[in-house]
GROMACS .gro file of C-alpha atoms in nm:
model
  363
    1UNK     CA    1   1.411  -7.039   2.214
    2UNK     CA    2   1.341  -6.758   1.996
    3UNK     CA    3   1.598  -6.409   1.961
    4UNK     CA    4   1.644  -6.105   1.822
    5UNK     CA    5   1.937  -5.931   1.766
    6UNK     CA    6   2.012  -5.580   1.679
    7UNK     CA    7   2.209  -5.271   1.691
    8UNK     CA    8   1.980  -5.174   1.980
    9UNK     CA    9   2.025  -5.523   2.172
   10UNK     CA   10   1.938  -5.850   2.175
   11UNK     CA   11   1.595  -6.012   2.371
   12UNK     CA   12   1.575  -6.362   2.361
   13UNK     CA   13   1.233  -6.557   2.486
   14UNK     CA   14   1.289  -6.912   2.641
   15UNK     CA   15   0.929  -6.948   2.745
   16UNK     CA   16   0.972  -6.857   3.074
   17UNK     CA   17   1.169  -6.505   3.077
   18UNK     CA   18   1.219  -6.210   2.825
   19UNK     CA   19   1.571  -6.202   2.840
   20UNK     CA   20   1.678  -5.811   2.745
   21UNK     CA   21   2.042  -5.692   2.676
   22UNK     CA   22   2.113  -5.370   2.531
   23UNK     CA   23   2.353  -5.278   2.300
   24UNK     CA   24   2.654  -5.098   2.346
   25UNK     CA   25   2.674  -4.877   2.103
   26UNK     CA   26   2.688  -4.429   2.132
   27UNK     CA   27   2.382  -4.413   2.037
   28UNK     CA   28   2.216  -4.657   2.295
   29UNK     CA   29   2.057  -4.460   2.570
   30UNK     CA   30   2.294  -4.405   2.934
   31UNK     CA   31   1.976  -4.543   3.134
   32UNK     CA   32   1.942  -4.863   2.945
   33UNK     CA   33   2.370  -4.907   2.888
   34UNK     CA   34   2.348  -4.835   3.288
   35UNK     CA   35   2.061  -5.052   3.365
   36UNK     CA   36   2.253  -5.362   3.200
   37UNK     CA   37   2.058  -5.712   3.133
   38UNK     CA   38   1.681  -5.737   3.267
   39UNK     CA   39   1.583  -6.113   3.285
   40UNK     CA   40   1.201  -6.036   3.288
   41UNK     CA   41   0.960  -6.349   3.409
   42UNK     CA   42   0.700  -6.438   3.248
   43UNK     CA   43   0.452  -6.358   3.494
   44UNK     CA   44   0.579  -6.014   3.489
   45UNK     CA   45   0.452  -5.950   3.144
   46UNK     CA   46   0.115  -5.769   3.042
   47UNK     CA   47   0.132  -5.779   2.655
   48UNK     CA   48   0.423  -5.761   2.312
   49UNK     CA   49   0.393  -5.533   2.028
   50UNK     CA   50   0.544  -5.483   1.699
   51UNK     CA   51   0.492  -5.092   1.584
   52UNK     CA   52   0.627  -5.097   1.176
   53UNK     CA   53   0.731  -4.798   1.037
   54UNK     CA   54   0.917  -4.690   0.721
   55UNK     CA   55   1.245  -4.711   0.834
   56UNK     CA   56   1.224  -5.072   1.049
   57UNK     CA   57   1.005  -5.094   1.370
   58UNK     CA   58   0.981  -5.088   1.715
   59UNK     CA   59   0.949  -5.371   1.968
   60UNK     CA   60   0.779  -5.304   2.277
   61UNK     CA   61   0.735  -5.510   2.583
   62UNK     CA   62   0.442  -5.414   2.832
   63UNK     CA   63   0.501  -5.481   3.191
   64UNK     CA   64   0.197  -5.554   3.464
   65UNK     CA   65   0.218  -5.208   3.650
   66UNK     CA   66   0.392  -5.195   3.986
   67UNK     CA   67   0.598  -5.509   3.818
   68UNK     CA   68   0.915  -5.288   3.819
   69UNK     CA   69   1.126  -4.995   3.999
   70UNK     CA   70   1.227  -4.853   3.701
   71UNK     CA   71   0.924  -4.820   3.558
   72UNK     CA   72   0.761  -4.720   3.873
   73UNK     CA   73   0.975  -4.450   3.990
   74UNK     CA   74   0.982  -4.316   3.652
   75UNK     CA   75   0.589  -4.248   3.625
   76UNK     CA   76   0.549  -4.261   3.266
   77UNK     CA   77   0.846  -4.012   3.210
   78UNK     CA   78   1.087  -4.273   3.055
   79UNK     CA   79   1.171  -4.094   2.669
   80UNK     CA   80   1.112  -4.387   2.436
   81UNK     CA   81   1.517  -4.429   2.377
   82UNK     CA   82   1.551  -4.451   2.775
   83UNK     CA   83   1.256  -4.699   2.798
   84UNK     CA   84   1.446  -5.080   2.886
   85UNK     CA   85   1.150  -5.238   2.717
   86UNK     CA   86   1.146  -5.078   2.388
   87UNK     CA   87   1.398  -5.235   2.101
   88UNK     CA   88   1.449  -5.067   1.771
   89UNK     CA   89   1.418  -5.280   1.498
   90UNK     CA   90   1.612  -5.267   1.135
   91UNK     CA   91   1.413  -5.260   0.846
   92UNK     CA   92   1.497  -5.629   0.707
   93UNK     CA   93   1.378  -5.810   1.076
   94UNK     CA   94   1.039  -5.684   1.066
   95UNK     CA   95   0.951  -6.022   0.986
   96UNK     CA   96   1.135  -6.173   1.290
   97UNK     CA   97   1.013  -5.972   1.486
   98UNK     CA   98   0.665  -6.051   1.439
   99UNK     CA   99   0.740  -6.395   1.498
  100UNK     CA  100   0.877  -6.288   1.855
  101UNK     CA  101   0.598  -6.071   1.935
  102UNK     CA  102   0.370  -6.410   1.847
  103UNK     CA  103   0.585  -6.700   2.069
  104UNK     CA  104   0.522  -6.494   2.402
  105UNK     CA  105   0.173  -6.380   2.303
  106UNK     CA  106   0.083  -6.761   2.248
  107UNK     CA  107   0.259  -6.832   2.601
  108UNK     CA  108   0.137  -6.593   2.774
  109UNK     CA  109  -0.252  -6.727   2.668
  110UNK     CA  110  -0.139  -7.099   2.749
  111UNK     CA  111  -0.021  -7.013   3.073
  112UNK     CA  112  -0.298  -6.778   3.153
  113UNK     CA  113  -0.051  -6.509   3.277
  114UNK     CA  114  -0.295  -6.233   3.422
  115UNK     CA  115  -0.224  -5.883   3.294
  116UNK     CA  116  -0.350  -5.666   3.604
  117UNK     CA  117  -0.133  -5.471   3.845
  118UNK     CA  118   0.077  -5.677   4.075
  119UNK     CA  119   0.101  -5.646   4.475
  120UNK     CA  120   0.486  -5.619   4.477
  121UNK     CA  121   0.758  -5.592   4.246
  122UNK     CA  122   0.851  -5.877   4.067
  123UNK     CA  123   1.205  -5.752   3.921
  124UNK     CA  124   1.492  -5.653   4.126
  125UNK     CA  125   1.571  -5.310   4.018
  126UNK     CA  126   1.900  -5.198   3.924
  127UNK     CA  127   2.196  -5.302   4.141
  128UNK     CA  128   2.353  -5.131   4.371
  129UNK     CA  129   2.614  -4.919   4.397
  130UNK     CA  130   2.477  -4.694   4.175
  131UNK     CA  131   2.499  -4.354   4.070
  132UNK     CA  132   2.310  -4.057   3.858
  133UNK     CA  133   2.189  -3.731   3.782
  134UNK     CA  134   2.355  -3.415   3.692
  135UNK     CA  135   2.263  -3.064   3.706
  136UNK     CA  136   2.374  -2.908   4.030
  137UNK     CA  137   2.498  -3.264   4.147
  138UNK     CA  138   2.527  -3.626   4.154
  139UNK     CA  139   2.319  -3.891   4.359
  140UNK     CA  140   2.474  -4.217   4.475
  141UNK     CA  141   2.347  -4.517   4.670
  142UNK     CA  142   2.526  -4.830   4.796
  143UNK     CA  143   2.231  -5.033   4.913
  144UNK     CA  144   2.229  -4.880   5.279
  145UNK     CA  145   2.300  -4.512   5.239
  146UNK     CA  146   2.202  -4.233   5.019
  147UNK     CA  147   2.464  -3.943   4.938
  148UNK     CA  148   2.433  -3.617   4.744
  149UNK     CA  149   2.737  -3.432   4.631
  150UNK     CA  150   2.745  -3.059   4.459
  151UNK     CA  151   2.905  -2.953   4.193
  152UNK     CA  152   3.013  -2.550   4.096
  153UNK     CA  153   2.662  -2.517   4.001
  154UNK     CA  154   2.499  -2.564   4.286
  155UNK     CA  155   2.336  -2.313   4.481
  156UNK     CA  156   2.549  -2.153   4.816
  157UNK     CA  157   2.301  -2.287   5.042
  158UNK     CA  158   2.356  -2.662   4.928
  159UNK     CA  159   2.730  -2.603   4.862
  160UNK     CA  160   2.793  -2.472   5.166
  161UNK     CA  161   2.701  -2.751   5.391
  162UNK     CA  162   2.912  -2.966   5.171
  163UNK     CA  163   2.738  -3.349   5.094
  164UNK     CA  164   2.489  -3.502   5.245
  165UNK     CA  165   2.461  -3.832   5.370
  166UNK     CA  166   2.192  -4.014   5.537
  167UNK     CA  167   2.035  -4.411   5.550
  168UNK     CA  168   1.758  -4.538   5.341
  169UNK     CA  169   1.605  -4.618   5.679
  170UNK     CA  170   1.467  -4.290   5.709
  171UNK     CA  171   1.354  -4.205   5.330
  172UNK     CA  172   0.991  -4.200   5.305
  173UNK     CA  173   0.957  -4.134   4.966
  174UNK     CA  174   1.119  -4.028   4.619
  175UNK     CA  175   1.025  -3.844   4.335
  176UNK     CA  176   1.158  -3.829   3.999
  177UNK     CA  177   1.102  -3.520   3.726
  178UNK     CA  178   1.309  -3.508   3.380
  179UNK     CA  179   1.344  -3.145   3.278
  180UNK     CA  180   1.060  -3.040   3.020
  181UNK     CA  181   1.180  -2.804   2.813
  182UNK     CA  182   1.311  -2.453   2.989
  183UNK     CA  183   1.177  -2.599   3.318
  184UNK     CA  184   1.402  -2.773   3.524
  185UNK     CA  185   1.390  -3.165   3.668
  186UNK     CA  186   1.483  -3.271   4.006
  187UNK     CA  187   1.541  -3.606   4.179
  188UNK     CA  188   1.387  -3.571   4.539
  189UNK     CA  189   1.456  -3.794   4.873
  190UNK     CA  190   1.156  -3.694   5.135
  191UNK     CA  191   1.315  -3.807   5.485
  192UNK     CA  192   1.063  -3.837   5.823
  193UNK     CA  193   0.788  -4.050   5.924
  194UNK     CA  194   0.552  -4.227   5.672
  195UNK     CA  195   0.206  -4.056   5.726
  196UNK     CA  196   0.283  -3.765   5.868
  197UNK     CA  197   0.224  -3.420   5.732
  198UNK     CA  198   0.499  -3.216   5.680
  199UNK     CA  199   0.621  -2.803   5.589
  200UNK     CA  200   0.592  -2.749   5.235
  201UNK     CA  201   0.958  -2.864   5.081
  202UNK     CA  202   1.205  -2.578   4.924
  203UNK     CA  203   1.244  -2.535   4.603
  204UNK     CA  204   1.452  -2.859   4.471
  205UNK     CA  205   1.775  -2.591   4.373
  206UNK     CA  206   1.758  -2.509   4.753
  207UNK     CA  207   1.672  -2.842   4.868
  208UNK     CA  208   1.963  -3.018   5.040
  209UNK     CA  209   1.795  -3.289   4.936
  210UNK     CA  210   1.771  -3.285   4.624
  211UNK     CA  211   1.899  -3.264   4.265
  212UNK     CA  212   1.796  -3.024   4.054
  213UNK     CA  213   1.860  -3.126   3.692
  214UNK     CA  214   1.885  -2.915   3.409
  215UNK     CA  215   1.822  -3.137   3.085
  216UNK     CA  216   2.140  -3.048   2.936
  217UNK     CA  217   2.270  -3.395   2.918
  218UNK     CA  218   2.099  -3.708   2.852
  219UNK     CA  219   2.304  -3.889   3.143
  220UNK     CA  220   2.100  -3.624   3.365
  221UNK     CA  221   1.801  -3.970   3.306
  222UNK     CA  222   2.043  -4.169   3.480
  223UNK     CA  223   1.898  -4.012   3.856
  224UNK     CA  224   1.576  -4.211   3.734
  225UNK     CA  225   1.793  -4.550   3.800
  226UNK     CA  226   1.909  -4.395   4.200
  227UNK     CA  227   1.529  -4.336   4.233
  228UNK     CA  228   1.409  -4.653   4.177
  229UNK     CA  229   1.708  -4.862   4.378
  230UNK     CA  230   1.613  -4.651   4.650
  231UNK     CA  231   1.212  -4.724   4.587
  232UNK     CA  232   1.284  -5.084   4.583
  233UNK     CA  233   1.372  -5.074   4.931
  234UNK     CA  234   1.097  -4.854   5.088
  235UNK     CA  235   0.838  -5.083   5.313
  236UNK     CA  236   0.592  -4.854   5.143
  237UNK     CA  237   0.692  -4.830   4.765
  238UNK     CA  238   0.379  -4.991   4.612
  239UNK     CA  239   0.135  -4.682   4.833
  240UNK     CA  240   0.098  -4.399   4.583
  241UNK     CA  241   0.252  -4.143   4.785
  242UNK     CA  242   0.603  -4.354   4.775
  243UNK     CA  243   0.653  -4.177   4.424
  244UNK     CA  244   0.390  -3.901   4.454
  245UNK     CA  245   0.538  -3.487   4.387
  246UNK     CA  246   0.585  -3.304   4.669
  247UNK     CA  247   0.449  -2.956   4.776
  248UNK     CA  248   0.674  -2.682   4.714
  249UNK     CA  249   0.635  -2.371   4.944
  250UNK     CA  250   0.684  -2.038   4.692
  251UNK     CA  251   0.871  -1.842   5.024
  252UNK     CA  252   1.093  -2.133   5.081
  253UNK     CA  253   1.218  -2.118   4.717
  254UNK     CA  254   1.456  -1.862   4.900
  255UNK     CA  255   1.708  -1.927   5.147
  256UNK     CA  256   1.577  -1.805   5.498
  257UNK     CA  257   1.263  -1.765   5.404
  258UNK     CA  258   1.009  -1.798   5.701
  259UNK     CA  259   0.838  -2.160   5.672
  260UNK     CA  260   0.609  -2.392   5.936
  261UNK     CA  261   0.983  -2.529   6.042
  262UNK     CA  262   1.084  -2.196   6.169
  263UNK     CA  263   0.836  -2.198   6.435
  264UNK     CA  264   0.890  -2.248   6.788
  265UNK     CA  265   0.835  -2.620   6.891
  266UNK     CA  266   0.599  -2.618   7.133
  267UNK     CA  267   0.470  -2.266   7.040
  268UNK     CA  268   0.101  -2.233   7.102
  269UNK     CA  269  -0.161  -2.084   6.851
  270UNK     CA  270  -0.394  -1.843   6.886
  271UNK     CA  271  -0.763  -1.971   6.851
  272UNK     CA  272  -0.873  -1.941   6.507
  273UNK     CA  273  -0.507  -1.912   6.387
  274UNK     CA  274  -0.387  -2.223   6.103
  275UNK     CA  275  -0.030  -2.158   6.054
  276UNK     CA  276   0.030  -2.253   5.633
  277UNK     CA  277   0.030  -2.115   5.310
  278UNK     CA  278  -0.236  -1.815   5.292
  279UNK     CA  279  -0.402  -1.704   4.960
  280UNK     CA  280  -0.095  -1.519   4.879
  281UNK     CA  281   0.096  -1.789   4.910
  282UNK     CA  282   0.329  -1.659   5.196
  283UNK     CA  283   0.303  -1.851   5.549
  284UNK     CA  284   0.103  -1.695   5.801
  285UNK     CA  285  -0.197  -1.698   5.989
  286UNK     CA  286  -0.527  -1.831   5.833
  287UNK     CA  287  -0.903  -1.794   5.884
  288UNK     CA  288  -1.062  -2.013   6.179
  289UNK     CA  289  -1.192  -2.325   5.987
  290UNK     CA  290  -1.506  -2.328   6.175
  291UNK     CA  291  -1.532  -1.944   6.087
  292UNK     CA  292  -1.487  -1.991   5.716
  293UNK     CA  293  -1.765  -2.232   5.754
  294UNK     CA  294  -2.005  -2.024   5.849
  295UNK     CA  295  -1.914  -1.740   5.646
  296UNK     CA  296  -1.932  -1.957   5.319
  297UNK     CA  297  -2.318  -2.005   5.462
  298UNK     CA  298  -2.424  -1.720   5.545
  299UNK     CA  299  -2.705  -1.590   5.348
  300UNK     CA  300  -2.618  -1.286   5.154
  301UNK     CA  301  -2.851  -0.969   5.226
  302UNK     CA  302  -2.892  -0.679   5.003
  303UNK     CA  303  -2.805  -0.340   5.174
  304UNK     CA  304  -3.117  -0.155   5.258
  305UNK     CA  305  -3.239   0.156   5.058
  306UNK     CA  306  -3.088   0.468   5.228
  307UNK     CA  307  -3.096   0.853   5.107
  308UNK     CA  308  -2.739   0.812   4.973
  309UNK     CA  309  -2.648   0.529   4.805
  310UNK     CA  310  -2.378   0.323   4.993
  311UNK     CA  311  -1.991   0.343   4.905
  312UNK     CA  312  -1.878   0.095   4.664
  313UNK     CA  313  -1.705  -0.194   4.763
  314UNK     CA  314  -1.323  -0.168   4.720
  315UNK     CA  315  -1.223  -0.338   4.427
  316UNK     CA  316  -1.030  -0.647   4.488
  317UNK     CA  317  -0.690  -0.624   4.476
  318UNK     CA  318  -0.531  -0.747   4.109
  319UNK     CA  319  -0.312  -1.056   4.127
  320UNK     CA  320  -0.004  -1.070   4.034
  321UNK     CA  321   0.087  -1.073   3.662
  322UNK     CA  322   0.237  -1.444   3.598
  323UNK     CA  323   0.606  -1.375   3.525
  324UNK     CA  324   0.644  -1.439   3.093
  325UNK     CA  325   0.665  -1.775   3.016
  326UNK     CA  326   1.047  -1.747   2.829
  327UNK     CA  327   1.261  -1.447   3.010
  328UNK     CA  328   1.511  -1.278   2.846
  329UNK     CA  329   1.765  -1.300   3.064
  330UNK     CA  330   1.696  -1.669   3.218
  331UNK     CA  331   1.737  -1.760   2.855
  332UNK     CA  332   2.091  -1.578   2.787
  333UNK     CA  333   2.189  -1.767   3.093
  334UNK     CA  334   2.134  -2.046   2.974
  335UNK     CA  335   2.283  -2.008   2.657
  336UNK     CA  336   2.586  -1.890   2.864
  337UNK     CA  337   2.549  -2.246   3.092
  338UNK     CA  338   2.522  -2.457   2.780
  339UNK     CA  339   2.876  -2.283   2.629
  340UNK     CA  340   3.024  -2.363   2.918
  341UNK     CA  341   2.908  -2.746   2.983
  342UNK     CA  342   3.048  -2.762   2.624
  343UNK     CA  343   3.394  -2.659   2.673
  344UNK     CA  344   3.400  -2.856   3.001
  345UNK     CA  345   3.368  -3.162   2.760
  346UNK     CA  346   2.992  -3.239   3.003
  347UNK     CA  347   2.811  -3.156   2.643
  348UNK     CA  348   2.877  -3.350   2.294
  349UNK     CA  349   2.860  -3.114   2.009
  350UNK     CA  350   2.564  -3.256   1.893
  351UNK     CA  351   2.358  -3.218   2.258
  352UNK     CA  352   2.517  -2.864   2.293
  353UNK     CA  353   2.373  -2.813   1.888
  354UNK     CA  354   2.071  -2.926   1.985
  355UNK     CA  355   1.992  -2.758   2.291
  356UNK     CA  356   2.145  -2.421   2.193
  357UNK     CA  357   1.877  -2.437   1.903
  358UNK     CA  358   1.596  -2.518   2.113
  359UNK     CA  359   1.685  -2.226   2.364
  360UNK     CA  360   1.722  -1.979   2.009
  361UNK     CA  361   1.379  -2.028   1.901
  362UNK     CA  362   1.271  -1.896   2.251
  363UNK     CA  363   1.408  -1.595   2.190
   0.00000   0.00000   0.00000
């Protein structure tokens, strides 16, 4: 049996499973201190690494893809420190740590272990109950139902209806987005039938169904760990849209906005009417698919010569100028969010130093 202790954790191989513990220490990451032990199989495993650099190294374990929730419902958004399979290593075990990285590489040759995506999941995910996120709220699940519950931050439309409950039975789908940089995260639970085309989704701060998460806390990762115990149970978590982003309507990033939904069930279109998101963006009737068709065709004739020449073509109206890309006032706001997560004690002072700086050099 070979193992590696550190600040960071402790793996230990026993030629069958990567045995992964993390430490416990402040500055261990919440996802991996709330993920607990991993006891990885062997057959789970793609390929080791050892990444030296000045200060120590880096251990890294590389998992078949579609071998676990975690990974899977994170997409490739996992921050190194959040990553379960990554292990910081101090300067003086460089040397053990090669010698880890070289007992599963030799076992994983003997034993032939392949290193293509699996068909299933081959770790359990993290257990249940469990709890995350942050933001404008806090998403829990106990293995059979999914709640959401809203904090002062949360929008009227969400706080207003108070929490929401509902079974993983009817959960299609979930998607998972860290904030990146001024742009907000979300953790999103899509609810209907599998297949089945559906109204463009609100905006996630107006979503009911959703978090939206702010990146002002490190523990906002945590919604990453609801997201994949939920995944884990889906009869259709290994299709690609299980995890895929859903379509946002612009209109319905405002509460009463007209959507698809509003309609009339049972409300008949005109011929040559498509009810959905026009070029503007609002919803409303669309060109007759057949008719764009055969416009897109059509030849193109040159006007014939006449005694005048013939009016010019109106010019096409401009688009819209892109709103700027770091607003004045969104970023005083959230200068004036971040003093007040702070005093509430939700901020350390070195996240609320950190982020305070970041939103600075914006302006």
């Amino acid at each position: 049996m070979t193992e590696i202790t550190q600040q960071d954790g402790t793996w230990t191989f026993d030629g069958e499973t990567v045995r992964i513990v993390p430490g416990q220490g402040r500055g261990v990451h919440p996802v991996r201190r709330e993920l607990g032990e991993l006891v990885v199989p062997l057959r789970a495993v793609a390929g080791i690494s050892f990444e030296p650099h000045r200060k120590g190294g880096r251990l890294r374990l590389r998992l078949r893809e579609g071998a676990c929730p975690v990974l899977r419902a994170a997409d490739g958004r996992l921050k190194d420190a959040a990553d379960p399979y990554q292990l910081s290593v101090e300067k003086d075990r460089g040397g053990l740590a090669e010698y880890f990285v070289e007992e599963v590489r030799n076992t994983l040759l003997l034993d032939q272990v392949p290193s293509g995506p699996t068909d299933g999941f081959l770790l359990p995910g993290p257990s249940v109950p469990v709890a995350g996120g942050g933001g404008d709220g806090t998403a829990s699940f106990d293995g059979e139902t999914v709640r959401l519950t809203w904090n002062w931050k949360a929008e009227e439309v969400k706080s207003s209806g108070g929490p929401v409950a509902f079974p993983v039975s009817e959960v299609t789908a979930v998607h998972w987005m860290p904030s990146i940089g001024l742009a907000n995260g979300h953790l999103r639970f899509v609810r209907g039938v599998a297949g089945l085309t559906s109204a463009p989704a609100p905006a996630p701060e107006f979503d009911p169904y959703a978090l939206d998460l702010w990146g002002l806390s490190k523990k906002e990762y945590t919604a990453v760990l609801v997201a994949a115990a939920v995944l884990v149970r889906l009869p259709n978590a290994m299709a690609p849209n299980a995890t895929a982003p859903i379509a946002t309507a612009p209109d319905a990033t405002i509460p009463g906005a007209t959507t698809p939904d509003a309609i009339e069930p049972g409300t008949p279109k005109a011929p040559g009417t498509a009810i959905g998101p026009t070029a503007t963006g609002a919803i409303g009737p669309g060109p007759d698919a057949g008719e764009a068709a055969r416009l897109s065709k059509a030849p193109v004739t040159p006007p014939a010569s006449t005694t005048s020449p013939p009016p010019s073509p109106a010019p096409a109206p401009a688009p819209d100028a892109p709103p700027p890309a770091d607003d004045h006032d969104v970023l005083l706001r959230r200068l004036r969010e971040l003093g007040e997560l702070h005093r509430a004690g939700v901020l350390t002072d070195d996240e609320f130093t950190a982020a305070k700086q970041a939103v600075l050099k914006r302006l």
